[in-house]
Coordinates of C-alpha atoms in Angstrom, one line a residue:
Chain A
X67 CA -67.8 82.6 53.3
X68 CA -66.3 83.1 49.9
X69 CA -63.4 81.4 49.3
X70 CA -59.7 83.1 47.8
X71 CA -58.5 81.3 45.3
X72 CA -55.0 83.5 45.9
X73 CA -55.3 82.1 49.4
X74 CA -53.8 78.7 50.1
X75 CA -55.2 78.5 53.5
X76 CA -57.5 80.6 55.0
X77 CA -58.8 80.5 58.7
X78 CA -62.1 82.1 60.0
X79 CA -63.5 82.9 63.3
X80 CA -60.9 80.0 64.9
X81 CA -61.1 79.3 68.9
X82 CA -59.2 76.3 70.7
X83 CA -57.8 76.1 74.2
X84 CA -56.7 73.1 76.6
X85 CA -59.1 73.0 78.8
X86 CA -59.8 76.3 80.6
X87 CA -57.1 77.8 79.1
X88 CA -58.0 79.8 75.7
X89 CA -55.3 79.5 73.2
X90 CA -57.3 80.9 70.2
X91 CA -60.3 83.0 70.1
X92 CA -61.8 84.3 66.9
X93 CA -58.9 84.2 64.8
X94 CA -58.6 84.9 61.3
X95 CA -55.9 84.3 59.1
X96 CA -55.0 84.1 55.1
X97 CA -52.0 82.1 53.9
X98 CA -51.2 83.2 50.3
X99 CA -50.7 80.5 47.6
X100 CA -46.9 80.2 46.6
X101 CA -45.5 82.9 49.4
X102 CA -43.5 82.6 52.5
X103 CA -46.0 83.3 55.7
X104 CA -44.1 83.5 59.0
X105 CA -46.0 83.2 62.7
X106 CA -44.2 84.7 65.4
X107 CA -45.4 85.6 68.7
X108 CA -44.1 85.0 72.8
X109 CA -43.9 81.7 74.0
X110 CA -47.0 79.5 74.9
X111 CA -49.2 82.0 72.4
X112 CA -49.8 78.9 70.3
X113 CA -47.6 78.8 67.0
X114 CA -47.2 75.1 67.7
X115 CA -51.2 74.6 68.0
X116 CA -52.2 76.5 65.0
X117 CA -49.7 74.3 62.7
X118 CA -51.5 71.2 64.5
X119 CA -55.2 72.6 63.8
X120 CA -53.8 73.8 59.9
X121 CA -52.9 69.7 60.0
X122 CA -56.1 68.5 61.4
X123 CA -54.1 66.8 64.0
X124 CA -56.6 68.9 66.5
X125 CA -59.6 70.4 65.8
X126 CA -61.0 73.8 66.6
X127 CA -63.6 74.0 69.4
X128 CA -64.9 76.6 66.7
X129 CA -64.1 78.3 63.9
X130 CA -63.2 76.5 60.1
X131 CA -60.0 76.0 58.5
X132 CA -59.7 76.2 54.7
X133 CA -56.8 74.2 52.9
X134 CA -56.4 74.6 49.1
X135 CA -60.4 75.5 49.0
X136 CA -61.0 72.3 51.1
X137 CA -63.1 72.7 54.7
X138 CA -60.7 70.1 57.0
X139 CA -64.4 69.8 58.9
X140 CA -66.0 68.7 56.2
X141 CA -63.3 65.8 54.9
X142 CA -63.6 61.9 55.6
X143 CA -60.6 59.9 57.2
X144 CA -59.3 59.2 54.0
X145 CA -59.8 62.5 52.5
X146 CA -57.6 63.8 55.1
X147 CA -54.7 61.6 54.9
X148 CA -55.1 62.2 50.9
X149 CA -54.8 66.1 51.7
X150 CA -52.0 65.6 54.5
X151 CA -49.4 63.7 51.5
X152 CA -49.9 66.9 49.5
X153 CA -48.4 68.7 52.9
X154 CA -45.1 68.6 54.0
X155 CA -44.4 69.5 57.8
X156 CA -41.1 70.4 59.6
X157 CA -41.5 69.5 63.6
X158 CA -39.3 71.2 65.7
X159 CA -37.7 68.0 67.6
X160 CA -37.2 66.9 64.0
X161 CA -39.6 63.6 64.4
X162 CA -36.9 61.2 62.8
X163 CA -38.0 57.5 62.7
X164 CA -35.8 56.3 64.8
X165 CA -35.8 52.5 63.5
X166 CA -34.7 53.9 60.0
X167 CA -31.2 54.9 58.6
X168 CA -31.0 58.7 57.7
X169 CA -32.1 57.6 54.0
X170 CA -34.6 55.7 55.1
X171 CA -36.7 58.0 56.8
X172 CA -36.3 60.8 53.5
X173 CA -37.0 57.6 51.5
X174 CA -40.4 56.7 53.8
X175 CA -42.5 58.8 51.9
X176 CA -41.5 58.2 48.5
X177 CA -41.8 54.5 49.0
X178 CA -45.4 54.7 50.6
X179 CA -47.0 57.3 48.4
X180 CA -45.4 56.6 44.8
X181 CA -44.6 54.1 42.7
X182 CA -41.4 54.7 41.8
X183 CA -38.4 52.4 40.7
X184 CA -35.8 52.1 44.1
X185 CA -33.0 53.5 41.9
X186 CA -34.8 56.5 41.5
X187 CA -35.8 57.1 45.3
X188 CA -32.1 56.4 45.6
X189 CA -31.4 60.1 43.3
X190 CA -34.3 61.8 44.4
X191 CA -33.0 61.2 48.3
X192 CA -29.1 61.7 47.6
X193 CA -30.9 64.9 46.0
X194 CA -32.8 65.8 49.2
X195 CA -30.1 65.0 51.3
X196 CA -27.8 67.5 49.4
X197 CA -29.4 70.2 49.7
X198 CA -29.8 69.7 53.4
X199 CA -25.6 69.3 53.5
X200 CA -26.2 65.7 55.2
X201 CA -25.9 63.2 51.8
X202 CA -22.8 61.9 53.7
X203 CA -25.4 61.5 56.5
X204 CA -27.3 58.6 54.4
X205 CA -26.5 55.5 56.2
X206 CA -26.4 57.1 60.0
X207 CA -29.3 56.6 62.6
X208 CA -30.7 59.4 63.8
X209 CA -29.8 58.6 67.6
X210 CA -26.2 59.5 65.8
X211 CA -27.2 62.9 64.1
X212 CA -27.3 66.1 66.3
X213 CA -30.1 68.7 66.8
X214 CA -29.7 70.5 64.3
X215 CA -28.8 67.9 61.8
X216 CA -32.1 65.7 62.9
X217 CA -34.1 68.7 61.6
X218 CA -31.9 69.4 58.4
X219 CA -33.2 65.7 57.7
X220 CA -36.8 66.2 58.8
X221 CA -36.6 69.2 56.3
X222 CA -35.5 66.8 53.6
X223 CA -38.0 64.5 54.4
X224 CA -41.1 66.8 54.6
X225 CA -40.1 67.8 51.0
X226 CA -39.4 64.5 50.0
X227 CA -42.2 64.5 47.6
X228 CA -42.2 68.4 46.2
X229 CA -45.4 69.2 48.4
X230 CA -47.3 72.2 47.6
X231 CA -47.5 73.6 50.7
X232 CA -44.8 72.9 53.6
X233 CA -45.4 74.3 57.5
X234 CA -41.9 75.2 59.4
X235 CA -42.1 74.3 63.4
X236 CA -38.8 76.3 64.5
X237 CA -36.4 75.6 61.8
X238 CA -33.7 78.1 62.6
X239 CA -33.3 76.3 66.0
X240 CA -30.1 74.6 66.7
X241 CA -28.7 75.4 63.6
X242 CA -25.3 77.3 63.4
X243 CA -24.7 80.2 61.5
X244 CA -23.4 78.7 58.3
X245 CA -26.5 75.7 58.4
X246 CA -28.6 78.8 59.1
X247 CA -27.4 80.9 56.3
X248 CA -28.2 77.7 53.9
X249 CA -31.4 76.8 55.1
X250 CA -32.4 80.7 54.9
X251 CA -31.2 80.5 51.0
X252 CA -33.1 77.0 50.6
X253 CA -36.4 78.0 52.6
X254 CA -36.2 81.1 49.9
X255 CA -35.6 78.9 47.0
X256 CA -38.0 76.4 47.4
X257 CA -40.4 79.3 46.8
X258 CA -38.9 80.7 44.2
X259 CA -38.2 77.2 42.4
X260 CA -41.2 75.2 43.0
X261 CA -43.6 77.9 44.0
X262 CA -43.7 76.2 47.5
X263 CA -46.7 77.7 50.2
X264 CA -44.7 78.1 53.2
X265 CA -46.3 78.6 57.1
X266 CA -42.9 79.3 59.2
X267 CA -43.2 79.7 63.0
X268 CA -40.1 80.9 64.4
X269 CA -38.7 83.1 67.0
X270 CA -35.6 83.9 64.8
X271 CA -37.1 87.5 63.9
X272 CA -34.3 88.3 61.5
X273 CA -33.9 85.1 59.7
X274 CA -37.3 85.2 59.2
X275 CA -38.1 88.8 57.9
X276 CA -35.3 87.9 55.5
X277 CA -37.5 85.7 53.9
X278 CA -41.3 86.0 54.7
X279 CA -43.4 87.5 52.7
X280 CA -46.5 88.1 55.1
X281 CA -46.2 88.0 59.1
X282 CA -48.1 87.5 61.7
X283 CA -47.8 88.3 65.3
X284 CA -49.9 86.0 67.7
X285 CA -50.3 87.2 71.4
X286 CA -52.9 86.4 73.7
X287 CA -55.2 84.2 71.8
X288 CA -55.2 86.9 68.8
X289 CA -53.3 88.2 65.9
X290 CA -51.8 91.5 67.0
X291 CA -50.7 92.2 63.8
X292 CA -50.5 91.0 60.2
X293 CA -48.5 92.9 57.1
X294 CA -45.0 92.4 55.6
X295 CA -42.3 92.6 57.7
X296 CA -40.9 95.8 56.5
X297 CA -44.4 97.1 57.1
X298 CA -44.3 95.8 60.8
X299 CA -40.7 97.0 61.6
X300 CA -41.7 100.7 61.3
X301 CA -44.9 99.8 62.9
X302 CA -46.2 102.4 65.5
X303 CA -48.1 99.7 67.6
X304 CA -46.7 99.4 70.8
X305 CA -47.5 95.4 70.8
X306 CA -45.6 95.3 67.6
X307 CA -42.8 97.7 68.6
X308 CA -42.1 95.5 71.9
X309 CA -41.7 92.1 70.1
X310 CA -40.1 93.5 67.2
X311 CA -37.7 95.0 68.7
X312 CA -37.3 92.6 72.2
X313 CA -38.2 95.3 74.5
X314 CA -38.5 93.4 77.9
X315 CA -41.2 96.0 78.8
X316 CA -44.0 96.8 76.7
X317 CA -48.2 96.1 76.0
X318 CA -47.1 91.8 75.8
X319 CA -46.1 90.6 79.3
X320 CA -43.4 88.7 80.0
X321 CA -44.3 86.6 82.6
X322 CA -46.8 83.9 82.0
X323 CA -50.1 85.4 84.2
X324 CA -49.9 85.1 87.9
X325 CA -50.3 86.2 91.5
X326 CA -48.5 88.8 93.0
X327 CA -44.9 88.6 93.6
X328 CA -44.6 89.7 96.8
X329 CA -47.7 87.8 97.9
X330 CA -46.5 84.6 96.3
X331 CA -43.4 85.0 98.2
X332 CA -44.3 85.6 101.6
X333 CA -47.2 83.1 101.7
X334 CA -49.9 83.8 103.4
X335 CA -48.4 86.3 106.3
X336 CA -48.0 89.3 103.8
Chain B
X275 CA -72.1 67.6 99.7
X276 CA -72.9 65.3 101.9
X277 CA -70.5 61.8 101.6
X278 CA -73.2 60.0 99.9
X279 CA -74.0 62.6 97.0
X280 CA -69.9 62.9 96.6
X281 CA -70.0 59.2 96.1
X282 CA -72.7 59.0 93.7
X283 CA -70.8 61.8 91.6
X284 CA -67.8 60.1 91.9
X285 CA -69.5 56.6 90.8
X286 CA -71.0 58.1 88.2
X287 CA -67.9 60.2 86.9
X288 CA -66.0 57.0 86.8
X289 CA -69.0 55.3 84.6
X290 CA -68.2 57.8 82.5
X291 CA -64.9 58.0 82.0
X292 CA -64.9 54.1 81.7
X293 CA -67.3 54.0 78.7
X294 CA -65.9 57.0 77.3
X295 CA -62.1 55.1 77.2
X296 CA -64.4 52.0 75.9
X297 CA -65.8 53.9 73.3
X298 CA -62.3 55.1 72.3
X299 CA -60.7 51.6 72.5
X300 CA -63.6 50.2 70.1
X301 CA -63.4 53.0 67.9
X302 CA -59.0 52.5 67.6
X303 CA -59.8 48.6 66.8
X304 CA -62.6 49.4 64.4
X305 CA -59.9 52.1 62.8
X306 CA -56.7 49.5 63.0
X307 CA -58.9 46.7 60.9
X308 CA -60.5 49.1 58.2
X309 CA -58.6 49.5 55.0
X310 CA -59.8 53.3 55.5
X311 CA -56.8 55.8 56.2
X312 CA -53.5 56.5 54.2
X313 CA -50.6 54.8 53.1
X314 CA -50.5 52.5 50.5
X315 CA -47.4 50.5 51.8
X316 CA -47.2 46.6 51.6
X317 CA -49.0 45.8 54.9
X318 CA -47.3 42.7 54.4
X319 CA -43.7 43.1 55.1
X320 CA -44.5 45.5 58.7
X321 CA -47.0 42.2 60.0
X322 CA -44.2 39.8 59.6
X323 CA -41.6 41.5 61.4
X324 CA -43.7 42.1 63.9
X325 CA -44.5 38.4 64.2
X326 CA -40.7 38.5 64.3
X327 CA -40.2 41.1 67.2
X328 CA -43.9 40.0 69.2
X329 CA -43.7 36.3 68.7
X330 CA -40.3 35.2 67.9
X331 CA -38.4 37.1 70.1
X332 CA -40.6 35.6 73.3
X333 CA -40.2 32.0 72.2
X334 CA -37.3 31.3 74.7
X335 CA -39.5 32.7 77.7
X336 CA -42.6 31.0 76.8
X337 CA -40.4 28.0 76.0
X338 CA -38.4 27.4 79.7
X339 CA -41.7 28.7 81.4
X340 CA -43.4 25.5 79.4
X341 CA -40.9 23.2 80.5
X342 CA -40.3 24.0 83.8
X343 CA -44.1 23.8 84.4
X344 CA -44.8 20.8 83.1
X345 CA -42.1 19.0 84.9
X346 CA -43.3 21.0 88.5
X347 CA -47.3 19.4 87.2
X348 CA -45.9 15.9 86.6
X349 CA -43.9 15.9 89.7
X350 CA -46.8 17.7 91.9
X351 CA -49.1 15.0 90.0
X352 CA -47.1 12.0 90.8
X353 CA -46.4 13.0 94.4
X354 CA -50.6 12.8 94.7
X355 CA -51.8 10.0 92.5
X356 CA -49.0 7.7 93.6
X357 CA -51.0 7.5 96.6
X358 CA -54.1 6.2 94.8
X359 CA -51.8 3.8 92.9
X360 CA -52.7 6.2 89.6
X361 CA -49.5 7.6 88.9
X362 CA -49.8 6.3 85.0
X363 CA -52.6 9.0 85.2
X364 CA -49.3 11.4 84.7
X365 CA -49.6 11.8 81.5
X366 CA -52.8 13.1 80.9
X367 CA -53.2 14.7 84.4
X368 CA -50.0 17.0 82.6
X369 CA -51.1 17.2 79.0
X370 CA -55.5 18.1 79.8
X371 CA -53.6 20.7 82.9
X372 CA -51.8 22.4 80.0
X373 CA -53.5 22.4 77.0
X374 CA -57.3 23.0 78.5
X375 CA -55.6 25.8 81.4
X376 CA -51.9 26.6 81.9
X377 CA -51.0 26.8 78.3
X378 CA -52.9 29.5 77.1
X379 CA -53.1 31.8 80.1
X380 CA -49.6 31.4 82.0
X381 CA -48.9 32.4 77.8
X382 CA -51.1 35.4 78.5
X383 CA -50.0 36.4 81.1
X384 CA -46.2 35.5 79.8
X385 CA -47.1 38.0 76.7
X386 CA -48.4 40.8 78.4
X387 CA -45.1 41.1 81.1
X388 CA -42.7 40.1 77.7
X389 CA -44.6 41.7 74.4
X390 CA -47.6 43.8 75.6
X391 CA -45.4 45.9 77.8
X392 CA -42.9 46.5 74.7
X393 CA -45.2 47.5 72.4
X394 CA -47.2 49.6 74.4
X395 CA -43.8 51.4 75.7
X396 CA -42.6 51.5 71.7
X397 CA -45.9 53.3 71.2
X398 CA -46.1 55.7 73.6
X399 CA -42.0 56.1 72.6
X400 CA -43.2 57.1 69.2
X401 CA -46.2 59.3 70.1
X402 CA -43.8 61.3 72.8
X403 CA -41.3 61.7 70.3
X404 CA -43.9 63.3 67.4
X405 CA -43.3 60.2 65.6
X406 CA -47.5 59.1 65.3
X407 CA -47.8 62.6 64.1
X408 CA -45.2 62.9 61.5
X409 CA -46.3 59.7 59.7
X410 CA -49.9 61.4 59.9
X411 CA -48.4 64.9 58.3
X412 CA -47.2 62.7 55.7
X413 CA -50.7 61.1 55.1
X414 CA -50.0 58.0 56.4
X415 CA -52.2 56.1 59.0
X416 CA -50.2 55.9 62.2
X417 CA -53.3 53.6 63.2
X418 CA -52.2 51.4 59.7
X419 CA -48.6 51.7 59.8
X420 CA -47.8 51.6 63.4
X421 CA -50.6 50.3 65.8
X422 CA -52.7 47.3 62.9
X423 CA -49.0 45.3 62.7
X424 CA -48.5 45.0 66.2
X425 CA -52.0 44.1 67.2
X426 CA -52.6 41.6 64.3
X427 CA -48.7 40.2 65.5
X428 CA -49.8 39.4 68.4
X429 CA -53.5 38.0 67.6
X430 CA -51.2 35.4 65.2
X431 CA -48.7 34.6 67.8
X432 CA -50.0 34.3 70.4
X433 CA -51.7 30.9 69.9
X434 CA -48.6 30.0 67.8
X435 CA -46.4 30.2 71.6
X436 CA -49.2 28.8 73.3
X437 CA -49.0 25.6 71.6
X438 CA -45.6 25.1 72.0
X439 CA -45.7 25.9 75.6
X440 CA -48.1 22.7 76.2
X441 CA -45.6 21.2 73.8
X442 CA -42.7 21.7 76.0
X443 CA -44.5 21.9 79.2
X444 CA -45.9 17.9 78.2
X445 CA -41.9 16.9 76.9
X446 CA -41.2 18.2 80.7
X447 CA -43.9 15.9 82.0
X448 CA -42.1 13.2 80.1
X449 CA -39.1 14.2 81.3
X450 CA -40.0 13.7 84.9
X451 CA -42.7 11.4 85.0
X452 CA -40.8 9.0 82.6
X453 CA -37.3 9.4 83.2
X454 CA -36.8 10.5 86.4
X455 CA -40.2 8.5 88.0
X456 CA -40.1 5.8 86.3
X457 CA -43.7 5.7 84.6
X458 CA -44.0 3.1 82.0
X459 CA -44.1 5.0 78.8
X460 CA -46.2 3.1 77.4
X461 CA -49.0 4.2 79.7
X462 CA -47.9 7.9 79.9
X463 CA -48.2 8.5 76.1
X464 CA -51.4 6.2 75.7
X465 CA -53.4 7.5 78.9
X466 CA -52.6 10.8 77.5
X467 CA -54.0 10.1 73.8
X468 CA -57.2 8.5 75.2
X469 CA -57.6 11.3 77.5
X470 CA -57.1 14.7 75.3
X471 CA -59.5 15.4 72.7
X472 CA -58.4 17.2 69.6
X473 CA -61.9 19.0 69.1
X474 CA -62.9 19.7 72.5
X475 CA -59.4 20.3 74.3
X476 CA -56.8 21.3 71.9
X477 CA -59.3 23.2 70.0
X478 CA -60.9 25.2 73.1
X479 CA -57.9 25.7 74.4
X480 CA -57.0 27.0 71.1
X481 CA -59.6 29.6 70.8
X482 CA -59.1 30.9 74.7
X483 CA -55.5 31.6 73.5
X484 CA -56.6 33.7 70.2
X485 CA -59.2 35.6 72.7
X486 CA -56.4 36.3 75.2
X487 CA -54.2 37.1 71.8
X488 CA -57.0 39.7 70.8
X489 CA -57.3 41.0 74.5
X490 CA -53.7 41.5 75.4
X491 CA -52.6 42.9 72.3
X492 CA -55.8 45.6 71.7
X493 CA -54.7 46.5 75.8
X494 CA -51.1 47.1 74.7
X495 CA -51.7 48.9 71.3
X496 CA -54.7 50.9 73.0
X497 CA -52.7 52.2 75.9
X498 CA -49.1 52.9 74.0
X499 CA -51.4 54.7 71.7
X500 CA -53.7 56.7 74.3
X501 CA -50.4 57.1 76.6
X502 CA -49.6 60.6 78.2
X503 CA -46.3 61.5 76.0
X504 CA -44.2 62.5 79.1
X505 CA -41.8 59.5 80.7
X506 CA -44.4 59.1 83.7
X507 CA -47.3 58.4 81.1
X508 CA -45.3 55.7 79.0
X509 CA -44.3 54.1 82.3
X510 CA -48.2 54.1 83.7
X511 CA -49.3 53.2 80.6
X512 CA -46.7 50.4 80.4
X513 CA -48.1 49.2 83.9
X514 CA -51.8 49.6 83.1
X515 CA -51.0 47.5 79.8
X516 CA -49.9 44.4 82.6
X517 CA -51.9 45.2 84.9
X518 CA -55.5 45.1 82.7
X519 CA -54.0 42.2 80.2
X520 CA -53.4 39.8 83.5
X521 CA -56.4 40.4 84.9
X522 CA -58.8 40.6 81.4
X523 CA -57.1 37.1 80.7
X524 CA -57.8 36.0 84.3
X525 CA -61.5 37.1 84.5
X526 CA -62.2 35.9 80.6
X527 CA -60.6 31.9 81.3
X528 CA -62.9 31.9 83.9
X529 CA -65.5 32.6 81.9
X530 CA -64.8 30.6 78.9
X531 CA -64.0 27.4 80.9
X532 CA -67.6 28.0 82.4
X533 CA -68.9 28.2 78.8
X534 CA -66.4 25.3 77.4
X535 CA -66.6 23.1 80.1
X536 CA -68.6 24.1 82.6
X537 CA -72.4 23.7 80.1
X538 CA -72.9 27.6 81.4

């Protein structure tokens, strides 16, 4: 396979599944250097999983993964942990310590990973922590800090130190409408200012159009669909149509697979 | 399938599931001791309040246990060897009992209900919670940061608590057999010298406390670590961690006595 240097991350032939239950099969997937990339898909079609296998948290039962030009397969322990500190990742319950203050847990990475003077991870968090709207946060725990504040943290945190490519888990969620408008504006800005790879898995369609510049539409272990988001809204597909527009009925089902409803009702005498 | 060809599959099935979770446990020590990983945190700082949180913070229990046993051995002693007319025996019937036996495992077993249930619930707390794999996203060792601290904290302290539960457990001795039975002192403290041996009983019992410290707190990390991150998962694995600990400690004293005392 020849590798893209345009691509930040690029994913070939990848299958994984739980079990019996596929999850991927044979997907492929490019994440451009320095642009927004947003995942969207039904519940339970794996966003989640592929931002674990992009982490090497799981590995593919086949298939490679490609980060900045580097084969996860292929890397040793250390290697990978090396790798991971140049990532920065947003989990969706947020993923606070929660035996460290608020600035604690931005400063956590900073402390372990540079060298720097405490007074200056003192600026660069009050920094982080600003542009989150939570520097008056600093000194709370995080069993104190709501939802949707938890994750404005975690978001400071993950880009604690300036990563060069950061994955979302959900970061819309919880969040209301004025947090949302700012995080949409920071999300955007962080590209724009730092040149930031983004990978955003959300199910907040228009929040996320707003600022992605490639999506992709995961159902039933495959990408349905891949293009920018304009593209995709005036899409004729009748997969694409049905999530992009929430049409309860359409190609994708709604119900997770299962026996008939009538016979699952009345037993065994129907 | 007949009965005996479902038992065979199920005897071997459990062979190997048990040297697969083997296999996994040696592979999670041989991870927590090598400098491999990320994170290039002081170690330092995280081992010492864990000694703090593991060791410390189980003195009092470990300390009453100690005393309350040594004055139940002194008193169960006397009651016997008054009969022979050896009740000056006390002393080292209380001090060989604890340091050789009762010190290091009742300790054990003390740790694994006190410390080796906390950490492995903490553990499984932080995998549950995404914790583990938020340190990991931000290339640090969960397995360095998280799981080497506690295990090494317990490997230090628990020989640490085992000594001073013979310590109390023989000033309880005193306690009774002195000033409540009326031993001549004299006799208790110099039966007791001339009876315990630095290098063969304080020093085995010694090392059968570091092998129970080793034991219980690999158990504890192992299972927080490998727990199912739902509330039912951290509380099995919370009970397997007591469970396995009590009986590893159990089935190993027996074993090391045999080889320590026994010429096996």
């Amino acid at each position: 396979m020849t590798e893209n240097k345009d691509n930040f991350i690029e994913i070939r032939g990848l299958s994984f599944g739980y079990g019996n239950k596929v999850v991927f099969d044979g997907v492929d997937m490019d994440i451009p250097r320095g642009k927004v990339t947003a995942v969207m898909g039904p519940s339970g079609t794996g966003k989640t999983t592929l931002l674990r296998l992009i982490g090497a948290q799981l590995t593919p039962d086949a298939g490679t993964v490609r980060v900045d030009g580097q084969l996860l397969s292929s890397l040793r322990r250390d290697e990978l942990f090396h790798l991971r500190a140049r990532m920065g990742m947003l989990f969706q319950s947020g993923a606070l310590f929660t035996d460290m203050s608020v600035f604690d847990n931005v400063a956590f990475p900073l402390r372990v990973h540079t060298g720097l003077a405490e007074s200056m991870i003192r600026d660069i968090v009050l920094m982080k922590l600003q542009t989150v709207g939570l520097r008056g946060a600093a000194s709370l725990m995080p069993a104190m800090l709501s939802g949707g504040m938890a994750r404005r943290v975690a978001l400071a945190r993950a880009t604690a130190l300036d990563p060069d490519f950061i994955m979302y888990d959900e970061p819309f969620v919880g969040q209301d409408p004025i947090a949302m408008g700012v995080l949409v504006n920071l999300l955007g800005s962080l590209k724009k200012a730092l040149g930031l790879t983004s990978l955003i898995v959300s199910h907040d369609l228009a929040e996320t159009a707003a600022i992605a510049d490639v999506l992709y539409i995961l159902a039933n272990g495959s990408v349905i669909a891949s293009g920018r988001p304009d593209e995709l809204q005036n899409s004729d597909d009748p997969q694409v149509t049905q999530f992009m527009k929430g049409l309860p009925d359409g190609p994708v089902p709604f119900h997770y697979p299962a026996k008939d409803y009538s016979e699952d009702m009345l037993g065994e005498s129907a | 399938m007949n009965w005996c060809t479902e038992s065979m599959v199920s005897l071997g099935r459990w062979g190997v599931d048990t040297v697969r979770v083997m296999g996994r446990a040696t592979l999670i020590l041989f991870l927590m001791l090598s400098r491999g990983g990320g994170g290039q945190g002081a170690f330092f700082p995280l081992l010492v309040r864990q000694v703090y949180v593991v060791g410390v913070l189980s003195l009092v229990i470990i300390a009453v246990a100690g005393l309350f046993i040594g004055m139940v051995l002194a008193l169960q002693g006397y009651n016997i060897l008054v009969g022979y007319g050896t009740e000056q025996a006390v002393g080292q019937l209380v001090a060989l009992s604890l340091v050789r036996e009762l010190g290091p495992v009742v300790t054990a077993l003390l740790f694994a209900g006190r410390a080796g249930s906390a950490l492995t619930a903490e553990i499984g707390l932080m995998k549950t919670t995404d914790q583990l794999a938020s340190l990991e996203m931000i290339g640090v060792d969960p397995l360095r940061q998280i799981a080497a601290p506690r295990f090494l904290a317990g490997v230090i302290s628990m020989p640490i608590l085992a000594c001073i539960f013979s310590m109390v457990g023989i000033l309880g001795g005193a306690l009774i057999g002195i000033d409540w039975l009326g031993i001549y002192d004299g006799s208790f403290w110099g039966n007791m010298e001339q009876a315990v041996s630095f290098a063969d009983d304080v020093m085995d019992g010694l090392i059968k406390s570091v092998v129970f410290g080793v034991v219980v707190s690999w158990i504890a990390v192992f299972q927080g670590y490998e727990s199912m991150p739902t509330s039912e998962g951290i509380s099995l694995a919370t009970t397997r961690t007591v469970v396995y600990s009590s009986l590893a400690v159990l089935a190993l004293d027996l074993f090391l006595t045999a080889v320590m005392f026994g010429d096996l």
